[in-house]
Short mmCIF file of C-alpha atoms and ligand atoms in Angstrom, two decimals:
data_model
loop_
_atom_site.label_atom_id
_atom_site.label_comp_id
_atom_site.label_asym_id
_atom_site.label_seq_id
_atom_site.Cartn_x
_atom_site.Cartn_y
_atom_site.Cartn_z
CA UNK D 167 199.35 178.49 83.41
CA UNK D 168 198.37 181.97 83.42
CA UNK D 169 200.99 184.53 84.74
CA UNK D 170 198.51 186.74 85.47
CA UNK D 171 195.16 187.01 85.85
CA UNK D 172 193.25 187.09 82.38
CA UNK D 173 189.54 188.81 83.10
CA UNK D 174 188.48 188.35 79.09
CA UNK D 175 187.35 184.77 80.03
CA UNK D 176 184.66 183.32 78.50
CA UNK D 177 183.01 180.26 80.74
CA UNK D 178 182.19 177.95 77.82
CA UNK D 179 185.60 178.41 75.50
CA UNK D 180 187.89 175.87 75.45
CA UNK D 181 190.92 177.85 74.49
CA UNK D 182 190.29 179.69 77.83
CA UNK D 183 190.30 176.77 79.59
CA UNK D 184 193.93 175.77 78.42
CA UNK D 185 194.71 179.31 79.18
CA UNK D 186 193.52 178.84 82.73
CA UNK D 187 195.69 175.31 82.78
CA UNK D 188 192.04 173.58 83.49
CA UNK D 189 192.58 171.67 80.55
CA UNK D 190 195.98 170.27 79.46
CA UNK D 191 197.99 171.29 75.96
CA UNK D 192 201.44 170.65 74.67
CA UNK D 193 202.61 174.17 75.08
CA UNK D 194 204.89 175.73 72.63
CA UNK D 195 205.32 179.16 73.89
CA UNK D 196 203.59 181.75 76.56
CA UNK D 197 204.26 185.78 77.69
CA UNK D 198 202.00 188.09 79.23
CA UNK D 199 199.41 188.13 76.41
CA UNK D 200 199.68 185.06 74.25
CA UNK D 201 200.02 181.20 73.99
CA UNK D 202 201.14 178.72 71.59
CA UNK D 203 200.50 174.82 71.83
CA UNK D 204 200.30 172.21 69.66
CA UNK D 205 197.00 171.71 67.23
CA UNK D 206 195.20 168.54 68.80
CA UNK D 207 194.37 167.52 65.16
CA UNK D 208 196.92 168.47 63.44
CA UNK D 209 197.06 169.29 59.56
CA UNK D 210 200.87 168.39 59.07
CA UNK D 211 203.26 167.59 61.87
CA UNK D 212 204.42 171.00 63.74
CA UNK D 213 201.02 172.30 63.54
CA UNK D 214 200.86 174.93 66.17
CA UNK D 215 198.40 177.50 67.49
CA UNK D 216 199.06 180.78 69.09
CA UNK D 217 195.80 182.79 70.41
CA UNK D 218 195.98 185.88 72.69
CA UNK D 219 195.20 184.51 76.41
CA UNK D 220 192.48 187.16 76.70
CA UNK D 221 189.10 186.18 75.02
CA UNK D 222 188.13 187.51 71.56
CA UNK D 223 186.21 185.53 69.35
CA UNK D 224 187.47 186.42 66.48
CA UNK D 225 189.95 188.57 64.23
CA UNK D 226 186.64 191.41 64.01
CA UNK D 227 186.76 191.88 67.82
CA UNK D 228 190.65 191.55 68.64
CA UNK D 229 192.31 194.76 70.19
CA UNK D 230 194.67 196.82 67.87
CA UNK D 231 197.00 196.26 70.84
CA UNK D 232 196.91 192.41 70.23
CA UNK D 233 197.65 192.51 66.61
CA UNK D 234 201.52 193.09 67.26
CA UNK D 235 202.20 190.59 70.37
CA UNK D 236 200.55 187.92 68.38
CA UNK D 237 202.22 188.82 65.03
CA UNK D 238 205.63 188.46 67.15
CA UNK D 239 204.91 185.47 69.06
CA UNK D 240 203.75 183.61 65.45
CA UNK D 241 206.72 184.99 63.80
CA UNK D 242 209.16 183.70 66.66
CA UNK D 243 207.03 179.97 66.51
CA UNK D 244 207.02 179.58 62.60
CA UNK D 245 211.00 180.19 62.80
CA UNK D 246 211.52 177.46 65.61
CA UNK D 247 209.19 175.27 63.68
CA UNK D 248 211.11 175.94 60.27
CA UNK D 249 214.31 174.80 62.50
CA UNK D 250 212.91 172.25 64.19
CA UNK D 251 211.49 170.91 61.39
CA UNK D 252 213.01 172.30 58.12
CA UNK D 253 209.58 172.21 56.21
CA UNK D 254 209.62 173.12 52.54
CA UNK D 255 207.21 176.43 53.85
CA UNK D 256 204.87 177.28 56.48
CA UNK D 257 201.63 178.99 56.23
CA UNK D 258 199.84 181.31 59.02
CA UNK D 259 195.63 181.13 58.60
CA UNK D 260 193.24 182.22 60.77
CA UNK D 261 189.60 181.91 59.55
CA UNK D 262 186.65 184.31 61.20
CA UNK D 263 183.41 182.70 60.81
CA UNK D 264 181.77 179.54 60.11
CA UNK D 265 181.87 180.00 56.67
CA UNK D 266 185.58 180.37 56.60
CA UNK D 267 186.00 177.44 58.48
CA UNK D 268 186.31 178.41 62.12
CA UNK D 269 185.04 176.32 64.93
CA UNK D 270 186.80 177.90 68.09
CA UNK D 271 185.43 181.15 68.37
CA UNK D 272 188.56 182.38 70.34
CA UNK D 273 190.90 184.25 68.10
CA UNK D 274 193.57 181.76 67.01
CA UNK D 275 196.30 181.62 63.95
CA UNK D 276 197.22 178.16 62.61
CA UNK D 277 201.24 178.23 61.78
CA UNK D 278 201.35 175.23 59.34
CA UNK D 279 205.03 173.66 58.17
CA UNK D 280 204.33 172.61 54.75
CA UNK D 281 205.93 170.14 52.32
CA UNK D 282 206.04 170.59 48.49
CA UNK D 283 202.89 168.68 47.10
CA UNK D 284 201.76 167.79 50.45
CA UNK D 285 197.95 169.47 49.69
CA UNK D 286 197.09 170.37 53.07
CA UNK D 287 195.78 173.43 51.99
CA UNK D 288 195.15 174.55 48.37
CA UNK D 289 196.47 178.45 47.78
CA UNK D 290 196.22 177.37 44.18
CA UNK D 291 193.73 179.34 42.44
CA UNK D 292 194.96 178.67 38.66
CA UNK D 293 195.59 182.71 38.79
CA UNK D 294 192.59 183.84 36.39
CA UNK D 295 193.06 187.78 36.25
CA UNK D 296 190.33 189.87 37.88
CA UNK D 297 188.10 192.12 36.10
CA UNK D 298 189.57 196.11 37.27
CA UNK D 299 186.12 197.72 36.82
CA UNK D 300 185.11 195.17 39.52
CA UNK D 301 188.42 195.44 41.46
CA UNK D 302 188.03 199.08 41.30
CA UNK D 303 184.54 198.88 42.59
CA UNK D 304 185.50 196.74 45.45
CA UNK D 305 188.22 199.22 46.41
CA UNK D 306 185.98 201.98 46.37
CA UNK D 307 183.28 200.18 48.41
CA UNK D 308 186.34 199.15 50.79
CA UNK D 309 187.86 202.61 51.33
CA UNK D 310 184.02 204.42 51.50
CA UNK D 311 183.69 201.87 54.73
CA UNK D 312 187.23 202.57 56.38
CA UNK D 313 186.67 206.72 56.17
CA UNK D 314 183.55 206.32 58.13
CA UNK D 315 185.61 204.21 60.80
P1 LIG T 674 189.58 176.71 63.41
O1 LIG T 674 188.93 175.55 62.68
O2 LIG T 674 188.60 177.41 64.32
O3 LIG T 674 190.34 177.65 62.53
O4 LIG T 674 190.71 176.03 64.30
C1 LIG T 674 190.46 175.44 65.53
C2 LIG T 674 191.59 174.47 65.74
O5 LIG T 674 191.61 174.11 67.12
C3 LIG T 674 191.41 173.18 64.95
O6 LIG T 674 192.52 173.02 64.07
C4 LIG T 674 191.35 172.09 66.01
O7 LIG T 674 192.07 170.95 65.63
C5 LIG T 674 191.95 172.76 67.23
N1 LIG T 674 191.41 172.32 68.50
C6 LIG T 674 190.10 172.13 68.81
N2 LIG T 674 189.97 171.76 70.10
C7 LIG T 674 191.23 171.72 70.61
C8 LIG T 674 191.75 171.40 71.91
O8 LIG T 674 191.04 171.09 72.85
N3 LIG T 674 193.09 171.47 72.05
C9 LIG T 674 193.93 171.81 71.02
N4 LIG T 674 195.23 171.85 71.28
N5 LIG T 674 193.47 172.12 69.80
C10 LIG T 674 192.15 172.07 69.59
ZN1 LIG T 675 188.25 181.92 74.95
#
């Protein structure tokens, strides 16, 4: 599948194996840089993945030079799914982590069509205000980490 050799390749990964067309997908979408196929369990009908066809585990170790091809080739997929479709909304997630739900450790965003009520995902979170001497706190701790970087 690739159009090019991809040298990021990671022997055990299976989203490098679709990339390498080694093991099958419904494809969506490709370009130079990125894929979309179908989510082989999918959350809603139209669920759809698009990774970068160059292996990075994760959202922590993805090029600055992916972030835009990827953002572009999800933005182009969630408005063919909205007309394909016509969901009530569509969600893009991406988790990093086990914690947050990951279990392919090659960078991927979910693009989700949604239908009112349909509770695939709960974003939810009754609103409770948070307390601004914590909120500043975090900030501060954020922006002390991103000066040193
Ligand atoms: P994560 O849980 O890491 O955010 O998302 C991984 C996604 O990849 C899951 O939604 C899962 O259904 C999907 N997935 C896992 N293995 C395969 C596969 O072999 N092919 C396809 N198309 N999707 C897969
Ligand atoms: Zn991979």
């Amino acid at each position: 599948m690739a159009s090019h050799p991809h040298p990021l390749r990671n022997a055990e990964c299976i989203f490098c194996k679709i990339v390498a067309g080694e093991i099958p997908c419904h494809k969506v979408y490709e370009d130079d840089k990125t894929l979309a196929f179908m989510d082989i369990f999918p959350l809603s009908p139209g669920h759809t993945l698009v990774i970068p066809k160059d292996h990075h585990p994760d959202l922590f170790a993805l090029p600055d030079d992916l972030g835009s091809p990827l953002m572009t080739t999800s933005r182009r997929v969630a408005l063919a799914i909205a007309k394909a479709f016509g969901p009530d909304g569509v969600n893009l997630f991406q988790a990093n982590g086990a914690a947050a739900g990951q279990t392919v450790f090659h960078f991927h965003l979910h693009i989700l069509p949604r239908r009112k009520g349909d509770g695939v995902i709960s974003t939810d979170h009754g609103q409770r205000p948070g307390d601004h001497a914590a909120l500043a706190k975090e900030a501060e701790a954020v922006r002390a980490v991103l000066a040193e970087m």
